[in-house]
Amino acid sequence: MLIVDSVTKTYRNTKAVADVSLSIADGEALGIVGHNGAGKSTLIKVVAGLVTPDAGTVVLDDIVLPPGSGVAAARKAGIRLASQEVVLCPDLLVLENVALAHPELFAGGRSWRRDVARRFEQQLAAVFPRRRISAYRRTGSLSLTDLQIVQLTVATMPTSVPIRTLILDEPTSALTSDLAAALFGYVRELRRESGLGAVIISHKMRDIVDNSERILVMRDGRQTAELSTADASADQIIAAMGGSIGADAPVNEPVRRASGGRGGRAANPLLSRSADGGLGELPFTVYPGEIVGLAGLEGQGQTELLAEVWRMSRRVSLFSRGRRRWALTRRFSAAYVSGDRQQFGLLPLWEVRRNITVASLNNLLSFGFLLRADRERSVTDDWVKRVQIREGTERQVLELSGGTQQKVLLARGMAAKSDVLLLDDPFRGVDVITKESAYRWIRDEADSGKAVVWYSSETAEFHKCDRAYVMREGAVRAVLAGPEISDDSLIRHSFDSEVASGPSANRRNGEDV
Amino acid sequence: MSERLAKVRDRSSGRPAAPEPPRGPAGRLAVAGLPGGSAAGSALVQGIGRVDRGPLLAVGAAVALYIWLSVLEPDALSYNGLTLTLSSTMPLMFVAIAQMIFISLGDLDLGNGYSVALANVVSAIIMPRHPLLGLGALALIVAAYAGMGALVQWRALPAIIVTLGASFVWLGLSLIVAPSPGGSSPAWLTSVANWNPPGIPLPLLVALIVAILGTLVAARTRAGVMLRAAGSNPNAARAFGIPIGVVRVLAYTAAGLSIVIGGLLLTGLTQSGDANASADFTLMSVAAVILGGGEFRGGRTPVIGAVCGALALTLVSPVLSALNVPSNYQTGAVGVVLVLVIAGRRLLQR
């Protein structure tokens, strides 16, 4: 019996997990669902001892794990986690990673390597009968699917420390459906035989619905519903994940430009990418003067698509791979604003002025090579006024607050006079007031004829878009325009599930929502 | 399960199976630092099996250079020839092992040329007269390495800066101990460094012992696996519950110990202490490790490669001498050979 009691975890000023409690009986499986940033992964990392919570305790079969007791204590109590990311050492042999994960296997004496290899291969055969991975392979040479299989094999492996709770975070993200079936079959067996409790997190609704008894729905760090899988309807689950509850549901732009930018759809698209012929993939098109959102769960190919557009804007791209899928009506220029300002944005040693102009120096030259200080000054003065940086142009950029730094980057992107403005989740961790004015500036940019392509991890921001492309597994899966953009529809299309995106007639049956 | 949900499931079961998930950047798994193995690549690796190709280049280079040398100078193949040509390798071998430990953690020791010199002058100037004092001073060098490990770990300082700074301290201390080259080697040290074991020349015996012992420690012991894990992916190591700080301090200590052994051997071979004579060990040791299959990002401990790398690098000079290249050109020539070989390594890895 696992009892998690009122766990809270705060990062800076966002509550990743707010007062969440859950319990899992022996032999029971609990599914956890929620949209991006709902706090699922943080919650289970707290349970596994990887993250120290601000408050809350984990109790497993009368063993109390207070905050900060760490990974080793949680493991000893019998908690096993197969995490969403690959946490293996690429330079080590598979068997060495196995032995590090289960230190008690080092006790195998002089022949511990052979011993560990044998145990690994046995366990692999037990969970994934038709998959062969040599324990002597270098881990870094494995495919993504094999890496996930190794991780799952390690997590389910019996050792002298009995498994009491098995946590699977997105366990099927790189598995084919028959491998996923093998995994869940094994877990079901294990639950029945040794009475362990399981936690399953997945964005594939089917994984949860088929393999859990109860479903915990999370949203913005809070638990919004706890349902019995047998009585739950897809609509109930989606409603609990989405934004239709609560008074703070965002309102769409008052004047929707569903039919394209100010110039209307009569204009040719600026760029478009045809579908790859994959199952259910849709083409991607951008018109001048519109704001296009890239929605979907995190890591479903949105940043890659942004990067592709960026490459298309460079001459080099004419010869690069994947070029053939793209149709450009003309050469275009692009500017890029990232939300990861430390890594992809700020020039930390420079002042605000040069941080703004660095992307548009070409417009400030005379004779093609001399930088004109007077023009630079007047341009930055204008921008600082427009994006309301009270500190002025001469301050060191690192002396500014995070939100103001982000304004500097946005000003840089807008000042670049490009045809396309690429936004890579630019308002992560930015305060509401800054955001609200930034939305206005972005709309102004679009009105001036620029195309804006905007990836965001916040569903609410897609209400500021004219159209939203929902991506899943690297491809565009749905296009929503104008009033169709709602939290409900965005979440529905984000989750890869026949249950969630079933025929609308079926959805409408959910009168109890 | 509600009827509604059951109905949807029935409908969906008629659909074709889900396509194989993408392996590319679009996949959900975030794989930091893991090169995605293509199907063809994995098959190749499987075919080769357990053999690590890392040290092949260094082994090949050492053997090739030696064959070349013995063609030019047939005497080089004799017991005495081998001993003479290779004995100067022994100190570099130990310094290279120390550098390998640093590099396996993703760190770099830019001061070991001078720390080995300090061990050299301490054992040549202090040790003959005050053996205990000398031993204490050598122990302090090892302790200083442990301290640098702690500094790098817990103050999050770059190892390059810490060791570069330390190199000035080493040089300063060496000059205080030995303002000018001089001193002598303790008798026991001389006899160790010049011992002629029956059947096999000492440098080869030492290389063999270091390679075998080192490989066993790196591959077969828990400490070795933890060292490589901490260098390969610190996040994963932390998730496995490995105390990375302890690993780093112990690794630096071992490196310091290896450097002191190198300094002692240097004294036994040269019979004197010189604060400046081993300055080029720093870059030579880095070169030996990289030639031997090390990776600057960490995670690899190519012991055999580092030992053979040290052998190969020492052999370049005799070969050039045998080819009558003027000695003033040799330093530059060693550098050119090195760049060519490491450039060649990239080709070998494809």
PDB file of C-alpha atoms in Angstrom, chain B residues 109-198:
ATOM      1  CA  ASP B 109      44.544  18.468 -15.828  1.00  0.00           C
ATOM      2  CA  LEU B 110      46.564  21.301 -17.354  1.00  0.00           C
ATOM      3  CA  GLY B 111      49.103  21.242 -14.538  1.00  0.00           C
ATOM      4  CA  ASN B 112      50.404  17.704 -14.407  1.00  0.00           C
ATOM      5  CA  GLY B 113      53.598  18.599 -16.268  1.00  0.00           C
ATOM      6  CA  TYR B 114      54.563  20.715 -13.268  1.00  0.00           C
ATOM      7  CA  SER B 115      53.130  18.503 -10.541  1.00  0.00           C
ATOM      8  CA  VAL B 116      55.195  15.599 -11.869  1.00  0.00           C
ATOM      9  CA  ALA B 117      58.192  17.964 -11.816  1.00  0.00           C
ATOM     10  CA  LEU B 118      57.486  18.777  -8.162  1.00  0.00           C
ATOM     11  CA  ALA B 119      57.424  15.062  -7.323  1.00  0.00           C
ATOM     12  CA  ASN B 120      60.654  14.794  -9.313  1.00  0.00           C
ATOM     13  CA  VAL B 121      62.542  17.537  -7.439  1.00  0.00           C
ATOM     14  CA  VAL B 122      61.169  16.461  -4.050  1.00  0.00           C
ATOM     15  CA  SER B 123      62.446  12.928  -4.603  1.00  0.00           C
ATOM     16  CA  ALA B 124      65.789  14.117  -6.005  1.00  0.00           C
ATOM     17  CA  ILE B 125      66.587  16.942  -3.570  1.00  0.00           C
ATOM     18  CA  ILE B 126      64.739  16.215  -0.293  1.00  0.00           C
ATOM     19  CA  MET B 127      64.421  12.460  -0.317  1.00  0.00           C
ATOM     20  CA  PRO B 128      68.083  11.415  -0.409  1.00  0.00           C
ATOM     21  CA  ARG B 129      68.753  13.358   2.812  1.00  0.00           C
ATOM     22  CA  HIS B 130      65.371  13.324   4.613  1.00  0.00           C
ATOM     23  CA  PRO B 131      63.436  10.274   3.403  1.00  0.00           C
ATOM     24  CA  LEU B 132      60.480  10.810   5.737  1.00  0.00           C
ATOM     25  CA  LEU B 133      60.162  14.497   4.946  1.00  0.00           C
ATOM     26  CA  GLY B 134      60.282  13.657   1.250  1.00  0.00           C
ATOM     27  CA  LEU B 135      57.584  11.029   1.658  1.00  0.00           C
ATOM     28  CA  GLY B 136      55.444  13.529   3.538  1.00  0.00           C
ATOM     29  CA  ALA B 137      55.860  16.100   0.775  1.00  0.00           C
ATOM     30  CA  LEU B 138      54.814  13.558  -1.844  1.00  0.00           C
ATOM     31  CA  ALA B 139      51.762  12.673   0.245  1.00  0.00           C
ATOM     32  CA  LEU B 140      50.889  16.375   0.297  1.00  0.00           C
ATOM     33  CA  ILE B 141      50.872  16.441  -3.507  1.00  0.00           C
ATOM     34  CA  VAL B 142      48.340  13.602  -3.493  1.00  0.00           C
ATOM     35  CA  ALA B 143      46.308  15.430  -0.840  1.00  0.00           C
ATOM     36  CA  ALA B 144      46.397  18.587  -2.961  1.00  0.00           C
ATOM     37  CA  TYR B 145      44.895  16.624  -5.839  1.00  0.00           C
ATOM     38  CA  ALA B 146      42.105  15.407  -3.560  1.00  0.00           C
ATOM     39  CA  GLY B 147      41.530  19.029  -2.545  1.00  0.00           C
ATOM     40  CA  MET B 148      41.299  20.114  -6.183  1.00  0.00           C
ATOM     41  CA  GLY B 149      38.680  17.419  -6.740  1.00  0.00           C
ATOM     42  CA  ALA B 150      36.620  18.802  -3.875  1.00  0.00           C
ATOM     43  CA  LEU B 151      37.016  22.344  -5.195  1.00  0.00           C
ATOM     44  CA  VAL B 152      35.934  21.400  -8.710  1.00  0.00           C
ATOM     45  CA  GLN B 153      32.962  19.438  -7.405  1.00  0.00           C
ATOM     46  CA  TRP B 154      31.531  21.632  -4.689  1.00  0.00           C
ATOM     47  CA  ARG B 155      32.491  25.107  -5.856  1.00  0.00           C
ATOM     48  CA  ALA B 156      31.549  24.117  -9.429  1.00  0.00           C
ATOM     49  CA  LEU B 157      34.820  25.508 -10.794  1.00  0.00           C
ATOM     50  CA  PRO B 158      36.071  24.329 -14.194  1.00  0.00           C
ATOM     51  CA  ALA B 159      38.846  21.774 -13.686  1.00  0.00           C
ATOM     52  CA  ILE B 160      40.898  23.400 -16.451  1.00  0.00           C
ATOM     53  CA  ILE B 161      41.131  26.650 -14.491  1.00  0.00           C
ATOM     54  CA  VAL B 162      41.835  25.005 -11.145  1.00  0.00           C
ATOM     55  CA  THR B 163      44.610  22.802 -12.534  1.00  0.00           C
ATOM     56  CA  LEU B 164      46.072  25.596 -14.649  1.00  0.00           C
ATOM     57  CA  GLY B 165      46.234  27.790 -11.577  1.00  0.00           C
ATOM     58  CA  ALA B 166      47.728  24.926  -9.591  1.00  0.00           C
ATOM     59  CA  SER B 167      50.446  24.477 -12.218  1.00  0.00           C
ATOM     60  CA  PHE B 168      51.934  27.832 -11.197  1.00  0.00           C
ATOM     61  CA  VAL B 169      51.881  26.730  -7.582  1.00  0.00           C
ATOM     62  CA  TRP B 170      53.663  23.487  -8.514  1.00  0.00           C
ATOM     63  CA  LEU B 171      56.289  25.388 -10.499  1.00  0.00           C
ATOM     64  CA  GLY B 172      56.815  27.901  -7.703  1.00  0.00           C
ATOM     65  CA  LEU B 173      57.250  25.165  -5.124  1.00  0.00           C
ATOM     66  CA  SER B 174      59.615  23.238  -7.404  1.00  0.00           C
ATOM     67  CA  LEU B 175      61.785  26.309  -7.876  1.00  0.00           C
ATOM     68  CA  ILE B 176      61.940  26.841  -4.119  1.00  0.00           C
ATOM     69  CA  VAL B 177      63.057  23.245  -3.637  1.00  0.00           C
ATOM     70  CA  ALA B 178      65.438  23.229  -6.619  1.00  0.00           C
ATOM     71  CA  PRO B 179      66.341  26.696  -7.956  1.00  0.00           C
ATOM     72  CA  SER B 180      68.604  24.953 -10.467  1.00  0.00           C
ATOM     73  CA  PRO B 181      68.555  21.358 -11.724  1.00  0.00           C
ATOM     74  CA  GLY B 182      70.471  18.971  -9.495  1.00  0.00           C
ATOM     75  CA  GLY B 183      70.212  16.432  -6.718  1.00  0.00           C
ATOM     76  CA  SER B 184      70.447  12.715  -6.976  1.00  0.00           C
ATOM     77  CA  SER B 185      68.245   9.691  -6.902  1.00  0.00           C
ATOM     78  CA  PRO B 186      67.867   7.584  -3.736  1.00  0.00           C
ATOM     79  CA  ALA B 187      69.650   4.279  -4.272  1.00  0.00           C
ATOM     80  CA  TRP B 188      66.463   2.176  -4.068  1.00  0.00           C
ATOM     81  CA  LEU B 189      64.775   4.310  -6.687  1.00  0.00           C
ATOM     82  CA  THR B 190      67.729   4.034  -9.067  1.00  0.00           C
ATOM     83  CA  SER B 191      67.745   0.260  -8.768  1.00  0.00           C
ATOM     84  CA  VAL B 192      63.944   0.073  -9.319  1.00  0.00           C
ATOM     85  CA  ALA B 193      64.005   2.308 -12.411  1.00  0.00           C
ATOM     86  CA  ASN B 194      66.997   0.530 -13.898  1.00  0.00           C
ATOM     87  CA  TRP B 195      66.081  -3.010 -12.976  1.00  0.00           C
ATOM     88  CA  ASN B 196      66.603  -5.491 -15.793  1.00  0.00           C
ATOM     89  CA  PRO B 197      63.961  -8.174 -15.365  1.00  0.00           C
ATOM     90  CA  PRO B 198      64.808 -11.473 -17.055  1.00  0.00           C
TER      91      PRO B 198
END
